[in-house]
mmCIF file of C-alpha atoms in Angstrom:
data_model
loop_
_atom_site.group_PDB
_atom_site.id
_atom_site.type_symbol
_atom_site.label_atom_id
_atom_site.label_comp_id
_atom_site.label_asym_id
_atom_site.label_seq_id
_atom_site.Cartn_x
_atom_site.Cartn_y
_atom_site.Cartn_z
ATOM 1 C CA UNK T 1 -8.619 0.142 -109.167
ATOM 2 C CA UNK T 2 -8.649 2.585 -106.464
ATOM 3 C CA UNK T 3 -7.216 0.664 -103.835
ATOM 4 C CA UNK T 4 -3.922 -0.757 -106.001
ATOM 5 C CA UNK T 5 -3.772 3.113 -106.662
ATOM 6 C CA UNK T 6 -3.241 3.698 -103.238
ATOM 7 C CA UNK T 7 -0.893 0.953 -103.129
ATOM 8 C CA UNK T 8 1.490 1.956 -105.525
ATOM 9 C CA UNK T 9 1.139 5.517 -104.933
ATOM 10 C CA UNK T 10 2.463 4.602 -101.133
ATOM 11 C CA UNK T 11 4.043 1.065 -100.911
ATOM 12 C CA UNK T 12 3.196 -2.266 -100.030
ATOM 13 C CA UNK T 13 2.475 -1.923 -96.249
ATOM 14 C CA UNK T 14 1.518 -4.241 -93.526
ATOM 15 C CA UNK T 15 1.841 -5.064 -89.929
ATOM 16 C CA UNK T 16 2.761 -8.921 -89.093
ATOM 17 C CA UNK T 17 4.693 -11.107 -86.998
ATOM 18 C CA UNK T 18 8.386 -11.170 -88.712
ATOM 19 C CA UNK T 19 9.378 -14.354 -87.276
ATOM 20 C CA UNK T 20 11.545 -16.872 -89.605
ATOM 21 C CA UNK T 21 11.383 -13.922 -92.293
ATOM 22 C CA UNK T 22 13.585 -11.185 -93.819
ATOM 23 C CA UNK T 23 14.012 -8.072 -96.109
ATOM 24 C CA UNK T 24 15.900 -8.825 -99.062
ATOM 25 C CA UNK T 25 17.500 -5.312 -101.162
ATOM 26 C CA UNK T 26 18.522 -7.502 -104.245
ATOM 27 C CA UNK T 27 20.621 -4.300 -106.113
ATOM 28 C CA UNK T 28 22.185 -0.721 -105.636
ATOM 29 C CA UNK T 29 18.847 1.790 -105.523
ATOM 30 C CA UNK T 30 17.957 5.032 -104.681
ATOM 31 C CA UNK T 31 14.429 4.652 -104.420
ATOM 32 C CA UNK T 32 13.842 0.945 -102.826
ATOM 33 C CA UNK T 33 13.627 0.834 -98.907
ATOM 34 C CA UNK T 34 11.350 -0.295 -95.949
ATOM 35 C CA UNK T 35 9.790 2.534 -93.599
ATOM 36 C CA UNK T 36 9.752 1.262 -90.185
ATOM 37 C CA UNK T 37 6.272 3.020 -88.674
ATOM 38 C CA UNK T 38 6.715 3.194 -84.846
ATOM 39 C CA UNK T 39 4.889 2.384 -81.727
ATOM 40 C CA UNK T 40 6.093 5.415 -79.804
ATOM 41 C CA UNK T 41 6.182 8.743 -81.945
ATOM 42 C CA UNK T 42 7.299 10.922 -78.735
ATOM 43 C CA UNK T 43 10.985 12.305 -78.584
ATOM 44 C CA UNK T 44 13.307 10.499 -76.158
ATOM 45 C CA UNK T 45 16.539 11.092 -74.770
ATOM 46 C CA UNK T 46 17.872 7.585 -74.520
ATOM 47 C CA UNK T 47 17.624 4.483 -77.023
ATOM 48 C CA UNK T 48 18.650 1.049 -78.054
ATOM 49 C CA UNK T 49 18.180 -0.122 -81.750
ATOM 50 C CA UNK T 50 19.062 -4.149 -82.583
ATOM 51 C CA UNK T 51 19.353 -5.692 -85.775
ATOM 52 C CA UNK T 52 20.512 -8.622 -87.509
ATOM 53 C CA UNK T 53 21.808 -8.400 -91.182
ATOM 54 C CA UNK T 54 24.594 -9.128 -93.960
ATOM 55 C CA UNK T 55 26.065 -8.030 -96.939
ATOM 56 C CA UNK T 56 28.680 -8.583 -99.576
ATOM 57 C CA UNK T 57 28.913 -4.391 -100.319
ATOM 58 C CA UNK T 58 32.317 -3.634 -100.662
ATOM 59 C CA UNK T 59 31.671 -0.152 -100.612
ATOM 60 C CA UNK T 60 29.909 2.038 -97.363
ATOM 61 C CA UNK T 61 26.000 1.641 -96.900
ATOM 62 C CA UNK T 62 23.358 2.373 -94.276
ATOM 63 C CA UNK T 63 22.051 -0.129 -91.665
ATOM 64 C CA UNK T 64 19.237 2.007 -89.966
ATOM 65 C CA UNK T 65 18.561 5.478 -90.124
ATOM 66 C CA UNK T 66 16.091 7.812 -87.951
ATOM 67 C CA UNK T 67 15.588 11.429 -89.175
ATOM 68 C CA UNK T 68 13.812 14.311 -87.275
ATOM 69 C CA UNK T 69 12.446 17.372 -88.909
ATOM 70 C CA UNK T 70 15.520 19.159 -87.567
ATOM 71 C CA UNK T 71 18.150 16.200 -87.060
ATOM 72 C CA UNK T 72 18.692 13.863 -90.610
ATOM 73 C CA UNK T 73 20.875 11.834 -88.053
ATOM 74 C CA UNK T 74 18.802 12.010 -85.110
ATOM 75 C CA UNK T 75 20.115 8.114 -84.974
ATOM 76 C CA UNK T 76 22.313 6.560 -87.446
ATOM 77 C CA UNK T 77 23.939 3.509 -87.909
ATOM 78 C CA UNK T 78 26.017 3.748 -91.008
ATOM 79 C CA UNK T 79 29.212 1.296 -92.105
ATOM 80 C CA UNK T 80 32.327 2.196 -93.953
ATOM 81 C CA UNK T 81 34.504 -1.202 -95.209
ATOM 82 C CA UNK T 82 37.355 -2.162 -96.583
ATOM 83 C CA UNK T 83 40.969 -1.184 -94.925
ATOM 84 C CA UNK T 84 38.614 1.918 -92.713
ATOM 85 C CA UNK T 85 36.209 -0.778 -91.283
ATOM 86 C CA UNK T 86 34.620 1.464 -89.358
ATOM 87 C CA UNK T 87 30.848 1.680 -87.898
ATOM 88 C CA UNK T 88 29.286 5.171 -87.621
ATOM 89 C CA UNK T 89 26.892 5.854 -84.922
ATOM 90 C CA UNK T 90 25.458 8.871 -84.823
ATOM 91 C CA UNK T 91 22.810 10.669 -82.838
ATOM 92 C CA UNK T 92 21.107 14.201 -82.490
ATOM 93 C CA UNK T 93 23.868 14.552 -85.498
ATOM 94 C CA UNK T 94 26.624 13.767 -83.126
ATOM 95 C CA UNK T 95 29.055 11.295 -85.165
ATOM 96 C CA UNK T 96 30.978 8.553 -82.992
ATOM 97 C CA UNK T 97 33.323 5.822 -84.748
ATOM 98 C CA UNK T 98 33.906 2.281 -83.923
ATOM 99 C CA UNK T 99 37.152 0.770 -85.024
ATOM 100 C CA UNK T 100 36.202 -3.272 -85.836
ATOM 101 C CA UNK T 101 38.045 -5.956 -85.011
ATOM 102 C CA UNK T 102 38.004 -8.247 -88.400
ATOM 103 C CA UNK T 103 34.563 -7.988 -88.771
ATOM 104 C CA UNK T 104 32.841 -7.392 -92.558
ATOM 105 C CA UNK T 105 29.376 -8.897 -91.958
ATOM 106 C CA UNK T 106 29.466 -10.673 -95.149
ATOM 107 C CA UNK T 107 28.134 -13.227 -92.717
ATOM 108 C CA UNK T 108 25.279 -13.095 -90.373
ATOM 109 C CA UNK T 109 26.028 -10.672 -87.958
ATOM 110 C CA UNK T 110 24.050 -9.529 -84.720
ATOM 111 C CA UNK T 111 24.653 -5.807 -83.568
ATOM 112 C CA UNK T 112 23.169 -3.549 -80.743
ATOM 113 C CA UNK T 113 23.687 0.495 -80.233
ATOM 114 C CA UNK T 114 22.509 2.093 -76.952
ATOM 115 C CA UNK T 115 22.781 5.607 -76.302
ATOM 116 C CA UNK T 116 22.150 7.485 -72.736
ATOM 117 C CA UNK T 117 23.508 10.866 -71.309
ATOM 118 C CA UNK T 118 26.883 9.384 -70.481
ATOM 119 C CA UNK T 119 27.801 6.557 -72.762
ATOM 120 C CA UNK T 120 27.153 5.479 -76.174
ATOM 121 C CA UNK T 121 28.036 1.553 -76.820
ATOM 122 C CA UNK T 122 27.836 -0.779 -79.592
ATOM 123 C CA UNK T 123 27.759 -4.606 -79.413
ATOM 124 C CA UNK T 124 28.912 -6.816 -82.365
ATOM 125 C CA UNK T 125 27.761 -10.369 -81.661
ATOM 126 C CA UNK T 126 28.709 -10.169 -77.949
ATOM 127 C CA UNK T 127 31.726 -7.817 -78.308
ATOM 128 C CA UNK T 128 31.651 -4.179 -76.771
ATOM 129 C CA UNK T 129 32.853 -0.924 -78.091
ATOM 130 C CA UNK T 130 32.272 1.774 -75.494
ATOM 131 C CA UNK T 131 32.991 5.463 -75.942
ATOM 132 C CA UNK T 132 31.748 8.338 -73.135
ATOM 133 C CA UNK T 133 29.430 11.002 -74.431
ATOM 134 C CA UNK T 134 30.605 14.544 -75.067
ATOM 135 C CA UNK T 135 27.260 16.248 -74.533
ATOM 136 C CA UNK T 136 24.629 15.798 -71.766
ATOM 137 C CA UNK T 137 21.441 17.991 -73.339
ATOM 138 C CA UNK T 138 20.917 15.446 -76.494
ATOM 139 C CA UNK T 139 17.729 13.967 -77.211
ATOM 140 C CA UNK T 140 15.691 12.860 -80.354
ATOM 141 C CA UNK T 141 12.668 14.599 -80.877
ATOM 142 C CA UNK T 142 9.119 13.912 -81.968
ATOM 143 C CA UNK T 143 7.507 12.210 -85.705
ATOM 144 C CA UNK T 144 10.540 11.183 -86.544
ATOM 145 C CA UNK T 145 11.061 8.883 -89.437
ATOM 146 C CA UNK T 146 12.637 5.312 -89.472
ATOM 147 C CA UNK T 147 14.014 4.084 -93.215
ATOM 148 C CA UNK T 148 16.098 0.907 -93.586
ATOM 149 C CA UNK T 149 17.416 0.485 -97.297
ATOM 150 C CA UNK T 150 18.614 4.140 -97.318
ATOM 151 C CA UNK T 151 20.428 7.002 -95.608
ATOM 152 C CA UNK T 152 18.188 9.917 -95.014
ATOM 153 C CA UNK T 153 19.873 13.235 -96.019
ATOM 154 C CA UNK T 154 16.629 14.831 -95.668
ATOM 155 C CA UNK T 155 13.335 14.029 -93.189
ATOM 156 C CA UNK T 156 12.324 11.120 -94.826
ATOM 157 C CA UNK T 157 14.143 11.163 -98.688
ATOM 158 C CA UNK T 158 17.351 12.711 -100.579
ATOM 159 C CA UNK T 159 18.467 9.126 -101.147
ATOM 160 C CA UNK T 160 21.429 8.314 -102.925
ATOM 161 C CA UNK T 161 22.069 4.668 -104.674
ATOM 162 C CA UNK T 162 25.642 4.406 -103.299
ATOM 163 C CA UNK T 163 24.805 4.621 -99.752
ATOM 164 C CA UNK T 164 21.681 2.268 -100.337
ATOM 165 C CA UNK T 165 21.997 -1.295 -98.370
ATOM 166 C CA UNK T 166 22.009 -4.321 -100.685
ATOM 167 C CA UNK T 167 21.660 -7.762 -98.749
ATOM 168 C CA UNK T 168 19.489 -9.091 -96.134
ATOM 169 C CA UNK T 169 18.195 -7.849 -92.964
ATOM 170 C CA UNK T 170 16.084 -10.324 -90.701
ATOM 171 C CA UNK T 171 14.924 -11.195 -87.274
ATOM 172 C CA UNK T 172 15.786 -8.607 -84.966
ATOM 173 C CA UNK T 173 15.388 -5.633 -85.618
ATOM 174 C CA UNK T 174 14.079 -4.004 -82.640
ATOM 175 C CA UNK T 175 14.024 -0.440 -81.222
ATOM 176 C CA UNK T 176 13.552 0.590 -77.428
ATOM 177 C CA UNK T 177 13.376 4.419 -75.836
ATOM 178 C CA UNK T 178 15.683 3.182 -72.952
ATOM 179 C CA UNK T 179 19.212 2.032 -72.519
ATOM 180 C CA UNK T 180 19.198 -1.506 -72.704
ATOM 181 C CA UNK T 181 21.895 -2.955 -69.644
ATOM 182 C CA UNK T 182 24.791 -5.587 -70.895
ATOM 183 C CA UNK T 183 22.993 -8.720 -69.215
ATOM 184 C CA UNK T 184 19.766 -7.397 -71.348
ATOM 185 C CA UNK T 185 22.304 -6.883 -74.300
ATOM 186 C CA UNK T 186 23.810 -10.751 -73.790
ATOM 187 C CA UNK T 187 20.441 -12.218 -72.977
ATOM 188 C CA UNK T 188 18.997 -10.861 -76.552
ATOM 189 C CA UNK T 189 21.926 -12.211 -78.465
ATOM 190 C CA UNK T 190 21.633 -15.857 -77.047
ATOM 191 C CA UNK T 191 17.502 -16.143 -77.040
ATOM 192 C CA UNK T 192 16.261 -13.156 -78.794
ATOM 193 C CA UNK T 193 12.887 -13.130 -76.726
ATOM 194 C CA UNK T 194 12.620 -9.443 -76.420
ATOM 195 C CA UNK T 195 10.656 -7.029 -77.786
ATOM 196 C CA UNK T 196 11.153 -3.295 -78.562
ATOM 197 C CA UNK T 197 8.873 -0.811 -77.990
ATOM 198 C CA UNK T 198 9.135 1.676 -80.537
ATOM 199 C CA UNK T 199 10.401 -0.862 -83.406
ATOM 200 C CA UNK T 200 8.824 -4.914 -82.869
ATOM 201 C CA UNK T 201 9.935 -7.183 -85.099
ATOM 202 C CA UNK T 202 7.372 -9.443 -83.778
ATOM 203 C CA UNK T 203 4.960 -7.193 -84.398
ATOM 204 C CA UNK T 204 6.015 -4.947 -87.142
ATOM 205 C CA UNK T 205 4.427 -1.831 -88.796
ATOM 206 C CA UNK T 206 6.202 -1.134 -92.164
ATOM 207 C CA UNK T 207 5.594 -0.086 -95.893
ATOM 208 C CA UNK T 208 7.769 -0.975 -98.752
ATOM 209 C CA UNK T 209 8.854 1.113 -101.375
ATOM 210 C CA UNK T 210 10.030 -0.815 -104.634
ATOM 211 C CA UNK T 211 12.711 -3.745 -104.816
ATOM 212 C CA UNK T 212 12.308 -5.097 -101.318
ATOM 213 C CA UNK T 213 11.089 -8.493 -100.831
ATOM 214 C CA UNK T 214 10.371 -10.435 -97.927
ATOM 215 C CA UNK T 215 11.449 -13.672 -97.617
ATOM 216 C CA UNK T 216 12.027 -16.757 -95.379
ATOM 217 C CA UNK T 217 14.914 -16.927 -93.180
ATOM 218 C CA UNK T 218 16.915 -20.172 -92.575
ATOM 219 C CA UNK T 219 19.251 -19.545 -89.687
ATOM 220 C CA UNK T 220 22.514 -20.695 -91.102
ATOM 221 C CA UNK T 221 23.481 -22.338 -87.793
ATOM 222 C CA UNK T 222 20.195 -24.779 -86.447
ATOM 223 C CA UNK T 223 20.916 -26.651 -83.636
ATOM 224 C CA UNK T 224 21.279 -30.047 -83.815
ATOM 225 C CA UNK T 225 20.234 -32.665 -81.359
ATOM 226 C CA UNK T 226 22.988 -35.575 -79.878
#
């Protein structure tokens, strides 16, 4: 009794090998999400996050967001649709927007974000958006807090349901304290063999908080022997 006490009380948690799995957020919620419980809990002034997802939201949701004690967008990416169709990246609170090229992810999509002290650059299945940083003295600090499911308005909480993700989020979500270089950008999009080193999908520390299930993943596109 004690111990499914302690499991409610906190989540479902567990650390495992993600391979050939995913999260699925079946509906709009403001309390169902994943914590993401990293291997590095130091502050860092450079980063690459990587993650592979879809969704049929027609309205704007969050994709992966990092809160601070002092920063609730200490790293943030965050995705408005419709005629805007525009990706937010934001770090240290520091909002930069990407103008897409046709792109809705209603189908599996593959994105990367790296941030350093002179460029910030995201990568949408092998296309690059680059923009040149404004400030030199950012960095992200220490205990921070990773949440997938939700936007953090607050260090860890202050959800709301209509910025909640509903859809699927699977096998590459990854999170390194360094700037990741475009053949290490290229080479994880076509074989997906590395690892981060804060976030490891292939070795992942998480709890889950309500209406999250994990489930198998079927790539959509197998390759097929002539």
């Amino acid at each position: 009794m004690l111990i499914w006490l302690i499991l409610w009380t906190s989540g479902v948690w567990g650390q495992k090998d993600m391979k050939d799995k995913l999260f699925a957020f079946p509906k709009e919620s403001s309390t169902s999400y994943v914590k993401l419980l990293p291997e590095y809990r130091g502050s860092f002034s450079e980063a690459t996050v990587c993650m592979r997802f879809h969704s049929n939201l027609t309205r704007e949701y969050s994709l992966f967001s990092l809160a601070t004690w002092t920063k609730e967008n200490a790293f943030l990416l965050y995705y408005y649709p419709d005629k805007r169709n525009q990706l937010l990246l934001s770090v240290d609170n520091e909002d930069h927007y990407y103008d897409l090229q046709g792109n809705n992810f209603t189908e599996w999509t593959s994105i990367c974000a790296t941030w350093n002290s002179s460029t910030w650059v995201l990568w949408i299945d092998g296309t690059k958006y680059e923009t040149n940083a404004k400030r030199k003295d950012m960095k992200i600090s220490a205990d921070h807090i990773i949440i997938i499911g939700q936007e953090q308005d607050s260090y860890g909480g202050k959800f709301e349901a209509s910025q909640s993700f509903v859809g699927e989020i699977t096998d590459i979500i990854h999170m390194w304290n360094k700037t990741l270089t475009d053949e290490n950008i290229m080479d994880y999009f076509a074989a997906d063999e590395m690892s981060g080193n804060i976030i490891n999908w292939n070795g992942l520390d998480y709890k889950i908080f309500e209406d999250v299930n994990i489930q198998p993943y079927v790539d959509p596109y197998p390759c097929i022997s002539v």
